[in-house]
Amino acid sequence: MLRRLAASSLAIAFLLAALSARSARRPHYGGTLRVEIAPVLTSLDLEVAATNVEQASARNQIDSLIYERREPDGTFTGAPGSGPFKISSWQPGKEITLQANEKFRAGRPFVDSVEIIMGRSLRDRLLDLELNKTDLTEIPPQEARHAGERGVRISQSQPDELLALVFVNDRPAAKDARAREIIGQSISLSIDRGAIVNFLLQKVGEPTSALLPQWSSGTSFLFSNSADVSRAKELWSQIAPSVNIVLGYDSADALEQSVAERIVVNAKDAGILLSAVSDQAGKSANFDARLVRVRMVSPKPGAALEGLLKTFDSLAGSSLSASPLGESPSPEDIYKRERAVVDTFRIVPLIWLPRVYGLSARVRNWTPPAPGQTWPLADVWLDTDNNRTDIKD
């Protein structure tokens, strides 16, 4: 009996070892990682500022690959090429090729080079992923489900980008604090955030009335995000004479446009006079409020909240970050600060969005970057075995 048990145990051990040997893949060096992005960069000079958020994000990704260190304030130090990669070729506005830095202090990257193609439309990027012509691209959250249904391999971060409505400080709707609170609260109560997530975002994202996501602060659930049209009507009736609120949005952002249009419909149901206008033709000066998308700068709730408030101040001309939390705020301190800001209704949080990436089948060791982090391309390696079918993220 003991012999049979020993024999069975030995057989199982050999079987497990064989399965492990078949399924395990060791990282190896070599290959070119192909990346496609939508923004067009015409300069890599640190002194030349990006003209929009998308360009700034793309520049940040590239700078993190070619510079040795990133300081706490977000600036990069070291000479170009002191990072994991150095520039091999550069065609402004078109593409850049980076070569592995053999002398990088943290060790040579696995891939030999990274090829970044610029100015690619979402349609072309998804098609190239399907045809294995590219390895990595960022996908708008509202397109994630559609891309997955087309067979694209999807990787998704924690929700770390806040879509919010922000009142502009020098406009009449924001000057009087009490009127702004009534206007902001009535608009907030009229918005069906759940419908925006379920239908416009195809269930990618989280409805919110908080300035921090639940995974970071643990207190997002204390901020109710349910629509209450009756209460919104009651509050709006206190505004006399009634005013028309102009909501601005980025004309180049399809998600902002669709959300703005949905907010107008929700507001109308509550009797609120609200219209949505894009930022084309210099109309931004006429906005009473505008939709903005702001990413967290850190997974730590205190640092993330301070970063968000500073960004909102720069966008709206407000002073929400005038009372910093300090170096080691307690969860209670963070919640009280967040509650105090939310209750002014200068900011109306709407949705927390994740960052969504499309990956080719050969990309390995990819981890969606956390807030404040960049693409971990120095750690990625490429599996060239095209016959493998047991690919997992």
Tab-separated table of C-alpha atoms in Angstrom:
chain	number	residue	atom	x	y	z
A	1	MET	CA	0.000	0.000	0.000
A	2	LEU	CA	2.792	2.421	0.968
A	3	ARG	CA	4.642	1.567	-2.243
A	4	ARG	CA	1.552	2.392	-4.328
A	5	LEU	CA	1.125	5.727	-2.518
A	6	ALA	CA	4.785	6.562	-3.001
A	7	ALA	CA	4.578	5.654	-6.669
A	8	SER	CA	1.450	7.771	-7.108
A	9	SER	CA	3.050	10.743	-5.364
A	10	LEU	CA	6.119	10.434	-7.543
A	11	ALA	CA	3.991	10.267	-10.684
A	12	ILE	CA	2.064	13.379	-9.648
A	13	ALA	CA	5.330	15.200	-8.940
A	14	PHE	CA	6.681	14.318	-12.389
A	15	LEU	CA	3.390	15.403	-14.000
A	16	LEU	CA	3.405	18.776	-12.219
A	17	ALA	CA	7.035	19.305	-13.157
A	18	ALA	CA	6.274	18.507	-16.787
A	19	LEU	CA	3.294	20.882	-16.868
A	20	SER	CA	5.374	23.606	-15.242
A	21	ALA	CA	8.153	23.123	-17.774
A	22	ARG	CA	5.673	23.352	-20.628
A	23	SER	CA	3.807	26.439	-19.375
A	24	ALA	CA	6.660	28.466	-17.858
A	25	ARG	CA	8.348	31.060	-20.035
A	26	ARG	CA	11.589	32.642	-18.995
A	27	PRO	CA	12.156	36.313	-19.845
A	28	HIS	CA	14.626	36.800	-22.649
A	29	TYR	CA	16.298	39.702	-24.384
A	30	GLY	CA	15.701	40.938	-27.899
A	31	GLY	CA	13.130	42.307	-30.288
A	32	THR	CA	11.545	45.659	-31.023
A	33	LEU	CA	8.507	46.743	-29.011
A	34	ARG	CA	6.121	48.605	-31.295
A	35	VAL	CA	4.023	51.379	-29.749
A	36	GLU	CA	1.410	53.581	-31.422
A	37	ILE	CA	0.049	56.813	-29.951
A	38	ALA	CA	-2.458	59.436	-31.060
A	39	PRO	CA	-0.589	62.631	-30.045
A	40	VAL	CA	1.904	64.250	-32.399
A	41	LEU	CA	5.131	65.492	-30.820
A	42	THR	CA	7.279	67.993	-32.700
A	43	SER	CA	9.865	68.588	-29.953
A	44	LEU	CA	11.524	66.621	-27.156
A	45	ASP	CA	13.156	69.689	-25.619
A	46	LEU	CA	12.333	69.854	-21.906
A	47	GLU	CA	12.073	73.635	-22.216
A	48	VAL	CA	9.301	73.356	-24.823
A	49	ALA	CA	5.920	72.818	-23.169
A	50	ALA	CA	3.326	70.463	-24.642
A	51	THR	CA	0.287	72.199	-26.119
A	52	ASN	CA	-2.356	69.881	-24.637
A	53	VAL	CA	-2.919	67.161	-22.048
A	54	GLU	CA	-2.453	64.286	-24.525
A	55	GLN	CA	0.877	65.644	-25.745
A	56	ALA	CA	2.036	66.225	-22.174
A	57	SER	CA	1.196	62.629	-21.269
A	58	ALA	CA	3.045	61.253	-24.306
A	59	ARG	CA	6.071	63.433	-23.574
A	60	ASN	CA	6.063	62.204	-20.000
A	61	GLN	CA	6.135	58.580	-21.168
A	62	ILE	CA	9.073	59.177	-23.516
A	63	ASP	CA	11.010	61.308	-21.019
A	64	SER	CA	10.700	58.543	-18.408
A	65	LEU	CA	12.441	56.185	-20.862
A	66	ILE	CA	15.386	58.392	-21.820
A	67	TYR	CA	16.183	60.169	-18.544
A	68	GLU	CA	17.822	58.545	-15.536
A	69	ARG	CA	15.540	59.766	-12.758
A	70	ARG	CA	12.206	61.402	-12.174
A	71	GLU	CA	12.148	63.760	-9.203
A	72	PRO	CA	9.194	64.039	-6.761
A	73	ASP	CA	8.082	67.262	-8.456
A	74	GLY	CA	7.743	65.404	-11.771
A	75	THR	CA	10.843	66.804	-13.456
A	76	PHE	CA	13.460	64.571	-15.057
A	77	THR	CA	17.170	64.651	-14.312
A	78	GLY	CA	20.245	63.324	-16.048
A	79	ALA	CA	21.311	63.635	-19.654
A	80	PRO	CA	19.133	62.321	-22.521
A	81	GLY	CA	20.043	58.668	-22.935
A	82	SER	CA	20.943	58.167	-19.267
A	83	GLY	CA	17.690	56.263	-18.727
A	84	PRO	CA	16.834	52.704	-19.790
A	85	PHE	CA	16.804	53.815	-23.441
A	86	LYS	CA	18.544	56.343	-25.648
A	87	ILE	CA	17.296	57.986	-28.818
A	88	SER	CA	18.326	56.105	-31.958
A	89	SER	CA	16.300	58.084	-34.500
A	90	TRP	CA	13.826	60.944	-34.293
A	91	GLN	CA	11.445	62.212	-36.951
A	92	PRO	CA	9.498	65.109	-35.360
A	93	GLY	CA	5.762	64.612	-35.605
A	94	LYS	CA	6.117	61.104	-37.014
A	95	GLU	CA	8.105	58.570	-35.026
A	96	ILE	CA	10.916	57.996	-32.570
A	97	THR	CA	13.054	54.910	-32.087
A	98	LEU	CA	14.728	54.202	-28.756
A	99	GLN	CA	17.634	51.804	-28.297
A	100	ALA	CA	18.338	49.877	-25.078
A	101	ASN	CA	20.947	51.512	-22.872
A	102	GLU	CA	23.488	48.808	-22.082
A	103	LYS	CA	24.916	50.905	-19.230
A	104	PHE	CA	21.669	51.832	-17.487
A	105	ARG	CA	22.267	51.775	-13.735
A	106	ALA	CA	19.187	49.601	-13.060
A	107	GLY	CA	20.141	47.063	-15.730
A	108	ARG	CA	19.634	46.712	-19.455
A	109	PRO	CA	15.997	46.568	-20.655
A	110	PHE	CA	14.823	43.247	-22.088
A	111	VAL	CA	13.830	44.613	-25.506
A	112	ASP	CA	16.505	45.858	-27.884
A	113	SER	CA	14.484	48.854	-28.985
A	114	VAL	CA	11.142	50.662	-28.755
A	115	GLU	CA	9.556	52.116	-31.869
A	116	ILE	CA	6.902	54.795	-31.202
A	117	ILE	CA	4.649	55.861	-34.080
A	118	MET	CA	2.694	59.110	-33.598
A	119	GLY	CA	-0.538	60.541	-34.953
A	120	ARG	CA	-2.335	57.207	-35.309
A	121	SER	CA	-6.126	57.250	-35.140
A	122	LEU	CA	-7.938	54.871	-32.802
A	123	ARG	CA	-9.289	52.923	-35.776
A	124	ASP	CA	-5.807	52.401	-37.207
A	125	ARG	CA	-4.330	51.481	-33.819
A	126	LEU	CA	-6.981	48.838	-33.144
A	127	LEU	CA	-6.601	47.428	-36.639
A	128	ASP	CA	-2.821	47.217	-36.222
A	129	LEU	CA	-3.297	45.352	-32.925
A	130	GLU	CA	-5.622	42.854	-34.599
A	131	LEU	CA	-3.078	42.325	-37.392
A	132	ASN	CA	-0.123	42.081	-34.958
A	133	LYS	CA	1.479	45.176	-36.481
A	134	THR	CA	1.859	46.872	-33.106
A	135	ASP	CA	2.324	45.775	-29.496
A	136	LEU	CA	0.944	48.543	-27.277
A	137	THR	CA	-1.470	51.432	-27.455
A	138	GLU	CA	-3.767	53.325	-25.123
A	139	ILE	CA	-7.510	52.964	-25.736
A	140	PRO	CA	-10.250	55.404	-24.644
A	141	PRO	CA	-12.242	53.838	-21.767
A	142	GLN	CA	-15.507	54.043	-23.701
A	143	GLU	CA	-13.965	51.890	-26.455
A	144	ALA	CA	-12.572	49.159	-24.176
A	145	ARG	CA	-15.529	46.793	-24.417
A	146	HIS	CA	-15.765	47.166	-28.190
A	147	ALA	CA	-12.041	46.514	-28.561
A	148	GLY	CA	-12.269	43.400	-26.384
A	149	GLU	CA	-15.131	42.077	-28.494
A	150	ARG	CA	-12.889	42.479	-31.549
A	151	GLY	CA	-10.332	40.199	-29.929
A	152	VAL	CA	-7.928	42.856	-28.689
A	153	ARG	CA	-6.064	41.903	-25.525
A	154	ILE	CA	-7.079	44.466	-22.905
A	155	SER	CA	-5.222	45.621	-19.791
A	156	GLN	CA	-6.892	48.039	-17.388
A	157	SER	CA	-5.586	50.107	-14.479
A	158	GLN	CA	-7.373	51.035	-11.279
A	159	PRO	CA	-9.734	54.002	-11.855
A	160	ASP	CA	-7.328	56.944	-11.483
A	161	GLU	CA	-8.652	59.728	-13.729
A	162	LEU	CA	-11.476	61.948	-12.496
A	163	LEU	CA	-14.023	63.396	-14.900
A	164	ALA	CA	-15.587	66.368	-13.148
A	165	LEU	CA	-17.555	69.557	-13.715
A	166	VAL	CA	-15.675	72.630	-12.460
A	167	PHE	CA	-17.124	76.127	-12.061
A	168	VAL	CA	-14.974	78.926	-13.460
A	169	ASN	CA	-14.115	81.451	-10.765
A	170	ASP	CA	-14.642	84.723	-12.646
A	171	ARG	CA	-18.054	83.865	-14.068
A	172	PRO	CA	-21.327	85.098	-12.475
A	173	ALA	CA	-22.460	81.559	-11.568
A	174	ALA	CA	-19.355	81.094	-9.396
A	175	LYS	CA	-18.892	84.522	-7.813
A	176	ASP	CA	-21.682	84.314	-5.229
A	177	ALA	CA	-20.889	81.359	-2.963
A	178	ARG	CA	-24.470	80.650	-1.927
A	179	ALA	CA	-25.839	80.831	-5.469
A	180	ARG	CA	-23.006	78.616	-6.713
A	181	GLU	CA	-23.744	76.016	-4.043
A	182	ILE	CA	-27.412	75.904	-5.047
A	183	ILE	CA	-26.589	75.755	-8.766
A	184	GLY	CA	-23.857	73.154	-8.277
A	185	GLN	CA	-25.940	70.975	-5.979
A	186	SER	CA	-29.006	71.067	-8.226
A	187	ILE	CA	-26.925	70.133	-11.282
A	188	SER	CA	-25.153	67.383	-9.331
A	189	LEU	CA	-28.454	65.898	-8.151
A	190	SER	CA	-29.890	65.968	-11.674
A	191	ILE	CA	-27.061	63.907	-13.216
A	192	ASP	CA	-27.577	60.165	-13.636
A	193	ARG	CA	-23.972	59.075	-13.206
A	194	GLY	CA	-24.892	55.391	-13.321
A	195	ALA	CA	-26.417	55.782	-16.780
A	196	ILE	CA	-23.280	57.554	-18.012
A	197	VAL	CA	-21.120	54.644	-16.861
A	198	ASN	CA	-23.492	51.915	-18.054
A	199	PHE	CA	-24.322	53.314	-21.487
A	200	LEU	CA	-21.712	55.859	-22.575
A	201	LEU	CA	-18.774	54.018	-20.998
A	202	GLN	CA	-20.127	50.498	-21.459
A	203	LYS	CA	-19.636	49.821	-17.709
A	204	VAL	CA	-15.965	50.847	-17.738
A	205	GLY	CA	-15.512	53.306	-14.870
A	206	GLU	CA	-17.147	54.138	-11.549
A	207	PRO	CA	-19.798	56.797	-10.813
A	208	THR	CA	-18.696	59.103	-8.006
A	209	SER	CA	-19.372	62.242	-6.025
A	210	ALA	CA	-15.984	62.017	-4.301
A	211	LEU	CA	-12.617	63.536	-5.133
A	212	LEU	CA	-10.802	60.262	-4.464
A	213	PRO	CA	-11.634	56.741	-5.687
A	214	GLN	CA	-12.741	54.082	-3.221
A	215	TRP	CA	-9.615	51.956	-3.729
A	216	SER	CA	-7.410	54.878	-2.625
A	217	SER	CA	-9.291	56.599	0.197
A	218	GLY	CA	-11.718	53.914	1.354
A	219	THR	CA	-14.343	56.639	1.955
A	220	SER	CA	-15.785	57.294	-1.508
A	221	PHE	CA	-18.957	55.404	-0.550
A	222	LEU	CA	-19.741	58.139	2.016
A	223	PHE	CA	-20.409	60.577	-0.853
A	224	SER	CA	-23.799	59.790	-2.366
A	225	ASN	CA	-23.848	59.855	-6.173
A	226	SER	CA	-27.540	59.003	-6.660
A	227	ALA	CA	-29.662	61.281	-8.826
A	228	ASP	CA	-32.613	63.049	-7.144
A	229	VAL	CA	-34.551	65.002	-9.755
A	230	SER	CA	-37.255	66.180	-7.344
A	231	ARG	CA	-34.704	67.672	-4.964
A	232	ALA	CA	-32.835	69.216	-7.904
A	233	LYS	CA	-36.048	70.943	-9.041
A	234	GLU	CA	-36.692	72.214	-5.518
A	235	LEU	CA	-33.215	73.700	-5.231
A	236	TRP	CA	-33.256	75.238	-8.706
A	237	SER	CA	-36.521	77.025	-7.901
A	238	GLN	CA	-34.549	79.099	-5.377
A	239	ILE	CA	-32.581	80.708	-8.224
A	240	ALA	CA	-34.537	83.813	-9.203
A	241	PRO	CA	-34.366	85.038	-11.830
A	242	SER	CA	-33.383	81.759	-13.455
A	243	VAL	CA	-30.015	81.739	-15.206
A	244	ASN	CA	-28.643	79.780	-18.143
A	245	ILE	CA	-25.492	77.832	-17.231
A	246	VAL	CA	-23.027	77.319	-20.091
A	247	LEU	CA	-21.053	74.079	-19.797
A	248	GLY	CA	-17.850	73.856	-21.831
A	249	TYR	CA	-16.076	70.745	-23.025
A	250	ASP	CA	-13.023	69.800	-25.075
A	251	SER	CA	-14.016	69.654	-28.740
A	252	ALA	CA	-11.333	67.003	-29.378
A	253	ASP	CA	-12.614	64.686	-26.626
A	254	ALA	CA	-15.485	62.468	-27.775
A	255	LEU	CA	-16.201	61.294	-24.232
A	256	GLU	CA	-16.448	64.825	-22.850
A	257	GLN	CA	-18.857	65.757	-25.638
A	258	SER	CA	-21.150	62.784	-25.057
A	259	VAL	CA	-21.123	63.338	-21.276
A	260	ALA	CA	-21.859	67.048	-21.702
A	261	GLU	CA	-24.814	66.247	-23.942
A	262	ARG	CA	-26.144	63.730	-21.402
A	263	ILE	CA	-25.813	66.287	-18.587
A	264	VAL	CA	-27.873	68.765	-20.614
A	265	VAL	CA	-30.638	66.165	-20.975
A	266	ASN	CA	-30.553	65.334	-17.250
A	267	ALA	CA	-30.611	69.020	-16.312
A	268	LYS	CA	-33.581	69.666	-18.585
A	269	ASP	CA	-35.530	66.912	-16.806
A	270	ALA	CA	-34.986	68.849	-13.572
A	271	GLY	CA	-35.992	72.173	-15.123
A	272	ILE	CA	-32.407	73.482	-15.084
A	273	LEU	CA	-31.326	75.845	-17.842
A	274	LEU	CA	-28.030	74.412	-19.060
A	275	SER	CA	-26.387	74.333	-22.471
A	276	ALA	CA	-23.195	72.618	-23.655
A	277	VAL	CA	-20.668	74.398	-25.881
A	278	SER	CA	-17.351	73.129	-27.224
A	279	ASP	CA	-14.143	75.112	-26.781
A	280	GLN	CA	-13.891	75.834	-30.513
A	281	ALA	CA	-13.755	79.387	-31.867
A	282	GLY	CA	-12.440	80.826	-28.602
A	283	LYS	CA	-15.699	80.363	-26.740
A	284	SER	CA	-14.046	79.251	-23.507
A	285	ALA	CA	-14.356	82.768	-22.057
A	286	ASN	CA	-18.144	82.296	-21.969
A	287	PHE	CA	-18.116	79.085	-19.924
A	288	ASP	CA	-19.710	79.158	-16.472
A	289	ALA	CA	-18.371	75.660	-15.879
A	290	ARG	CA	-16.467	73.088	-17.847
A	291	LEU	CA	-15.784	69.383	-17.937
A	292	VAL	CA	-12.227	68.419	-17.071
A	293	ARG	CA	-10.280	65.165	-16.782
A	294	VAL	CA	-7.588	65.059	-14.111
A	295	ARG	CA	-5.336	62.100	-13.311
A	296	MET	CA	-4.126	61.223	-9.841
A	297	VAL	CA	-0.477	62.013	-9.219
A	298	SER	CA	-0.055	59.373	-6.511
A	299	PRO	CA	-1.831	56.280	-5.171
A	300	LYS	CA	-1.555	57.817	-1.688
A	301	PRO	CA	-4.833	59.618	-0.907
A	302	GLY	CA	-3.280	62.694	0.723
A	303	ALA	CA	-0.855	63.405	-2.111
A	304	ALA	CA	-3.507	62.537	-4.709
A	305	LEU	CA	-6.025	64.965	-3.194
A	306	GLU	CA	-3.498	67.808	-3.034
A	307	GLY	CA	-2.513	67.177	-6.647
A	308	LEU	CA	-6.121	67.227	-7.815
A	309	LEU	CA	-6.909	70.459	-5.973
A	310	LYS	CA	-3.847	72.221	-7.404
A	311	THR	CA	-4.895	71.186	-10.903
A	312	PHE	CA	-8.463	72.370	-10.348
A	313	ASP	CA	-7.145	75.708	-9.057
A	314	SER	CA	-5.117	76.233	-12.225
A	315	LEU	CA	-8.102	75.352	-14.412
A	316	ALA	CA	-10.782	77.335	-12.602
A	317	GLY	CA	-8.842	80.198	-11.040
A	318	SER	CA	-9.879	79.090	-7.547
A	319	SER	CA	-7.946	78.615	-4.305
A	320	LEU	CA	-9.020	75.159	-3.196
A	321	SER	CA	-5.446	74.080	-2.400
A	322	ALA	CA	-4.787	77.051	-0.124
A	323	SER	CA	-4.928	74.874	3.031
A	324	PRO	CA	-2.538	71.938	2.496
A	325	LEU	CA	-3.011	68.727	4.449
A	326	GLY	CA	0.550	68.437	5.714
A	327	GLU	CA	3.087	65.644	5.381
A	328	SER	CA	1.297	62.743	7.139
A	329	PRO	CA	-2.458	63.379	7.168
A	330	SER	CA	-4.712	60.856	8.855
A	331	PRO	CA	-7.605	59.218	6.960
A	332	GLU	CA	-9.955	61.430	8.975
A	333	ASP	CA	-8.041	64.578	7.968
A	334	ILE	CA	-8.199	63.552	4.316
A	335	TYR	CA	-11.926	62.835	4.485
A	336	LYS	CA	-12.700	66.163	6.206
A	337	ARG	CA	-10.664	68.069	3.595
A	338	GLU	CA	-12.375	66.231	0.771
A	339	ARG	CA	-15.830	66.784	2.283
A	340	ALA	CA	-15.171	70.497	2.805
A	341	VAL	CA	-14.225	70.961	-0.860
A	342	VAL	CA	-17.077	68.840	-2.244
A	343	ASP	CA	-19.637	70.738	-0.138
A	344	THR	CA	-18.687	74.027	-1.813
A	345	PHE	CA	-19.958	72.530	-5.117
A	346	ARG	CA	-17.205	74.384	-6.941
A	347	ILE	CA	-16.261	70.922	-8.205
A	348	VAL	CA	-18.886	68.308	-9.118
A	349	PRO	CA	-17.176	64.889	-9.419
A	350	LEU	CA	-18.812	62.586	-11.956
A	351	ILE	CA	-16.841	59.499	-12.993
A	352	TRP	CA	-13.611	57.737	-12.091
A	353	LEU	CA	-12.007	56.358	-15.248
A	354	PRO	CA	-9.344	53.667	-15.610
A	355	ARG	CA	-6.556	53.780	-18.162
A	356	VAL	CA	-7.082	51.100	-20.773
A	357	TYR	CA	-4.347	49.534	-22.893
A	358	GLY	CA	-4.392	47.245	-25.896
A	359	LEU	CA	-1.560	44.695	-25.985
A	360	SER	CA	-0.326	42.235	-28.572
A	361	ALA	CA	-0.114	38.547	-27.689
A	362	ARG	CA	3.678	38.622	-27.418
A	363	VAL	CA	3.948	41.288	-24.676
A	364	ARG	CA	5.008	39.866	-21.306
A	365	ASN	CA	5.551	41.273	-17.805
A	366	TRP	CA	3.277	44.244	-18.477
A	367	THR	CA	1.699	45.867	-15.417
A	368	PRO	CA	-0.720	48.805	-15.776
A	369	PRO	CA	1.050	51.815	-14.246
A	370	ALA	CA	-0.257	53.154	-10.942
A	371	PRO	CA	-0.960	56.890	-10.499
A	372	GLY	CA	2.209	58.882	-10.975
A	373	GLN	CA	3.932	56.012	-12.775
A	374	THR	CA	4.748	55.649	-16.470
A	375	TRP	CA	4.696	52.701	-18.855
A	376	PRO	CA	7.055	49.990	-17.522
A	377	LEU	CA	8.659	49.380	-20.904
A	378	ALA	CA	12.093	48.707	-19.397
A	379	ASP	CA	10.652	45.582	-17.731
A	380	VAL	CA	8.600	44.267	-20.653
A	381	TRP	CA	9.869	41.362	-22.730
A	382	LEU	CA	8.575	39.812	-25.940
A	383	ASP	CA	7.489	36.216	-26.382
A	384	THR	CA	8.224	35.279	-29.986
A	385	ASP	CA	6.486	31.889	-29.835
A	386	ASN	CA	3.496	32.637	-32.076
A	387	ASN	CA	1.875	29.264	-31.454
A	388	ARG	CA	1.199	29.812	-27.755
A	389	THR	CA	-2.475	30.034	-26.760
A	390	ASP	CA	-2.235	30.118	-22.952
A	391	ILE	CA	-1.521	33.855	-22.747
A	392	LYS	CA	-2.573	35.539	-19.533
A	393	ASP	CA	-2.186	39.126	-18.317
